[in-house]
CSV table of C-alpha atoms in Angstrom, one decimal:
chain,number,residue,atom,x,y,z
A,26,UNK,CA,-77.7,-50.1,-99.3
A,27,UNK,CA,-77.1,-47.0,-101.2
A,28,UNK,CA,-74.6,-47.7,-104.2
A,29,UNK,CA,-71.8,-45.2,-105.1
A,30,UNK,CA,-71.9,-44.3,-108.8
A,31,UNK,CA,-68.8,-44.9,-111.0
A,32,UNK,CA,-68.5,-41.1,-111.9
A,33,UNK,CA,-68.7,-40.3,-107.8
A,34,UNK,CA,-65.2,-42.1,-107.8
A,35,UNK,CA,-63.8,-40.8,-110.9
A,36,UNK,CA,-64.3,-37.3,-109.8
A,37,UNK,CA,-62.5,-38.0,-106.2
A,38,UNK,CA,-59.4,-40.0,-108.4
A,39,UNK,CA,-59.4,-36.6,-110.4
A,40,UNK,CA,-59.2,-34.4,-107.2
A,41,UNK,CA,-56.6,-37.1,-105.7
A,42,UNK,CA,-54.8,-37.7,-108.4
A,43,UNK,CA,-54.5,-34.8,-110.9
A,44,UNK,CA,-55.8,-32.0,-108.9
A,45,UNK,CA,-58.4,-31.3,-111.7
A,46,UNK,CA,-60.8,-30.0,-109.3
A,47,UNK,CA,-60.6,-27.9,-105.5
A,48,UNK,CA,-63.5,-29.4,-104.9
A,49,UNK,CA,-66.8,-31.9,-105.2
A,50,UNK,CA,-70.1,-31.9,-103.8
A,51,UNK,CA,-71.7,-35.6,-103.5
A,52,UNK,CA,-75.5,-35.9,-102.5
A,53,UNK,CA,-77.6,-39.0,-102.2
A,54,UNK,CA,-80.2,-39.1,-104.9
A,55,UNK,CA,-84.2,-38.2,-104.4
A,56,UNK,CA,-84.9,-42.2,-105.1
A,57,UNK,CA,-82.3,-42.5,-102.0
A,58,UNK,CA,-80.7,-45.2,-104.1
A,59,UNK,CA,-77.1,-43.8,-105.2
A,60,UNK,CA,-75.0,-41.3,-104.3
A,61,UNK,CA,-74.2,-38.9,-107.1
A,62,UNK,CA,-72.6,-35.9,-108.2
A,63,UNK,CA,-73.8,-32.5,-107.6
A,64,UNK,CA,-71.0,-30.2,-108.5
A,65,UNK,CA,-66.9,-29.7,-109.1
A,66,UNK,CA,-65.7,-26.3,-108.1
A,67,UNK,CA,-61.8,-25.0,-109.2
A,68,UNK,CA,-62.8,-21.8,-107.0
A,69,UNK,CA,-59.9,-21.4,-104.0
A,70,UNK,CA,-62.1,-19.5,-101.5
A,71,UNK,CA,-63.3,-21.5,-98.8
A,72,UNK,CA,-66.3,-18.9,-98.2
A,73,UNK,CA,-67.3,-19.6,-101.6
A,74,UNK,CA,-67.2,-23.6,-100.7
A,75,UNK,CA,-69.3,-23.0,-97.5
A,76,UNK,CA,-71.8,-21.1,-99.5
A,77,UNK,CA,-72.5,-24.2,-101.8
A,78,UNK,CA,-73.3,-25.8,-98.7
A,79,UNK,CA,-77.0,-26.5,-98.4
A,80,UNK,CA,-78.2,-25.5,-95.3
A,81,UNK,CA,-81.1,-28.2,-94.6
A,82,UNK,CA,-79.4,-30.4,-96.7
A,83,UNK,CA,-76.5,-33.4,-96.2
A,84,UNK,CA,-73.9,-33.7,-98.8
A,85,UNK,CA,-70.4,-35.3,-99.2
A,86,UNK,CA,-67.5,-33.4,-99.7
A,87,UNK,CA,-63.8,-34.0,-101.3
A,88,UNK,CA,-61.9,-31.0,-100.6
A,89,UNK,CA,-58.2,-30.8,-101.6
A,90,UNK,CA,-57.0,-29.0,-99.3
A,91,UNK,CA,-53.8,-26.9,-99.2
A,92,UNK,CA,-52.3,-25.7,-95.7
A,93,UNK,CA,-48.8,-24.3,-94.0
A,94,UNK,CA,-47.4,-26.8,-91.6
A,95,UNK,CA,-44.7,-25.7,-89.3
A,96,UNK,CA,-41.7,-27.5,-90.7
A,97,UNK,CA,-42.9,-28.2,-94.2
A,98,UNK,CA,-44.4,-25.4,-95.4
A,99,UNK,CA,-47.1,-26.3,-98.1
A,100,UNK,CA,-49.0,-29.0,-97.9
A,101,UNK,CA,-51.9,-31.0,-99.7
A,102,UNK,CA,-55.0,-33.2,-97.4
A,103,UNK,CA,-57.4,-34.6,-99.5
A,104,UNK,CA,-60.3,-33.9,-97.3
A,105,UNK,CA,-63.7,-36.0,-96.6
A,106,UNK,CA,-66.0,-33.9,-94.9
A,107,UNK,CA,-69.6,-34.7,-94.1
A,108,UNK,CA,-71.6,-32.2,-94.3
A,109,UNK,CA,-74.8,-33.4,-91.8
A,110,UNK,CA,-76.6,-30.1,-90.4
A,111,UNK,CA,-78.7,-30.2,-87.2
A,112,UNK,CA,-81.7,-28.5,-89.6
A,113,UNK,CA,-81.6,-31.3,-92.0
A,114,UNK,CA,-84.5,-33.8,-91.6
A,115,UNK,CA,-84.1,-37.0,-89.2
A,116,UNK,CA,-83.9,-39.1,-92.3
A,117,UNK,CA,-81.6,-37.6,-94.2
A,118,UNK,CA,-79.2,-37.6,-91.6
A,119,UNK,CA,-79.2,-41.3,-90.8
A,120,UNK,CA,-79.0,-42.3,-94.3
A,121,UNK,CA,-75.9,-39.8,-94.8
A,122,UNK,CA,-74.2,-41.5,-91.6
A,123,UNK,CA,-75.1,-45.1,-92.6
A,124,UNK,CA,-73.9,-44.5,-96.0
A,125,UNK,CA,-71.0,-42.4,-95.4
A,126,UNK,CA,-68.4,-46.1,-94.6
A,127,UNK,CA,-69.4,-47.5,-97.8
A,128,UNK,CA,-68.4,-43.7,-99.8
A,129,UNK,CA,-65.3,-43.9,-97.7
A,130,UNK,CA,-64.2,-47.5,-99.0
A,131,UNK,CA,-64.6,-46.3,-102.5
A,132,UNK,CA,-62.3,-43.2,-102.2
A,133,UNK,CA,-59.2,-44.8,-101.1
A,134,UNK,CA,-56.3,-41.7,-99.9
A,135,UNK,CA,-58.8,-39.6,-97.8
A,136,UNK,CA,-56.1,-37.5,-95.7
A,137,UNK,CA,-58.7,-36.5,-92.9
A,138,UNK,CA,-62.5,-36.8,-92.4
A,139,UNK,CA,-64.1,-33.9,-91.0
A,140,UNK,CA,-68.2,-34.0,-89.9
A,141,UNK,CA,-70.0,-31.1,-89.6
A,142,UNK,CA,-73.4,-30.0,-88.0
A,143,UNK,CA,-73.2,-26.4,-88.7
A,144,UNK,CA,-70.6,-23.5,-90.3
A,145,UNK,CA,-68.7,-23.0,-87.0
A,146,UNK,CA,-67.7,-26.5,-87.3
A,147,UNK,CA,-66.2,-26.0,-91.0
A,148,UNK,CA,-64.5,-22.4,-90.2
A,149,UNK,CA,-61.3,-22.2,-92.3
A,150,UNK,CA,-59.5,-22.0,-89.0
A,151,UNK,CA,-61.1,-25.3,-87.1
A,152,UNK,CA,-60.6,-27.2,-90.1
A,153,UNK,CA,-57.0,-26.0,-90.4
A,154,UNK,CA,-56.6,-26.8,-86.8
A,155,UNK,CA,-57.8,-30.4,-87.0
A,156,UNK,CA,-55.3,-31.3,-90.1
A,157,UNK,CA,-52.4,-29.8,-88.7
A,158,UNK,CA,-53.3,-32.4,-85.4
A,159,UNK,CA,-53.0,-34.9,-87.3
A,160,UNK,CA,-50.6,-33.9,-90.2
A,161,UNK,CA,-47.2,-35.9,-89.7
């Protein structure tokens, strides 16, 4: 299988834990033999977050994400969101799917996984909608 890199779960404890970063963008290597790394973000704009988004490419994302419920105003969902795109190659996508149980295991507190073909399935408002379904 693909092994998860030490660093990949430091950066998610960071996100979890200290809120060090909005953000982090995990991709599978080129030897398709780890999953590493590709970028932390502390930028707050979601557009800005879709834009690092490759659009032939798969990633993994931790997003800690901040939203109103009704009754408790601010909240925190550390997000998983798998970012799979129907233009990505064949490959790519079954190795991101295959590999995505064994990144979950390793990033223990995920609030909510989201998986994503395209941008309309990570607009600000469907991903709001999908945490507050299952925010309790």
């Amino acid at each position: 299988g693909i092994a998860v890199i030490d660093e990949v779960v430091t950066v998610f404890n960071e996100i979890k834990m200290g809120h060090k970063h909005k953000y982090a963008i995990f991709r599978i290597n080129d030897e398709l033999t780890e999953v590493v790394l590709e970028k932390t973000s502390n930028d707050d704009s979601w557009e800005t977050f879709k834009g690092d988004l490759p659009a032939k490419g798969c990633r993994y994302v931790v997003y800690d994400f901040t939203f109103e419920s009704e009754d408790a105003g601010l909240r925190n969902k550390i997000l998983f969101i798998v970012w799979a795109p129907d233009t990505a190659k064949i490959k790519e996508k079954m190795l991101i799917t295959s590999t995505k149980d064994n990144v979950k295991k390793k990033f223990v507190g995920i609030g909510k996984e989201i998986q994503a073909t395209d941008m309309s399935e990570i607009d600000i408002k469907e991903v709001t909608a999908q945490v507050l379904s299952t925010a309790r």
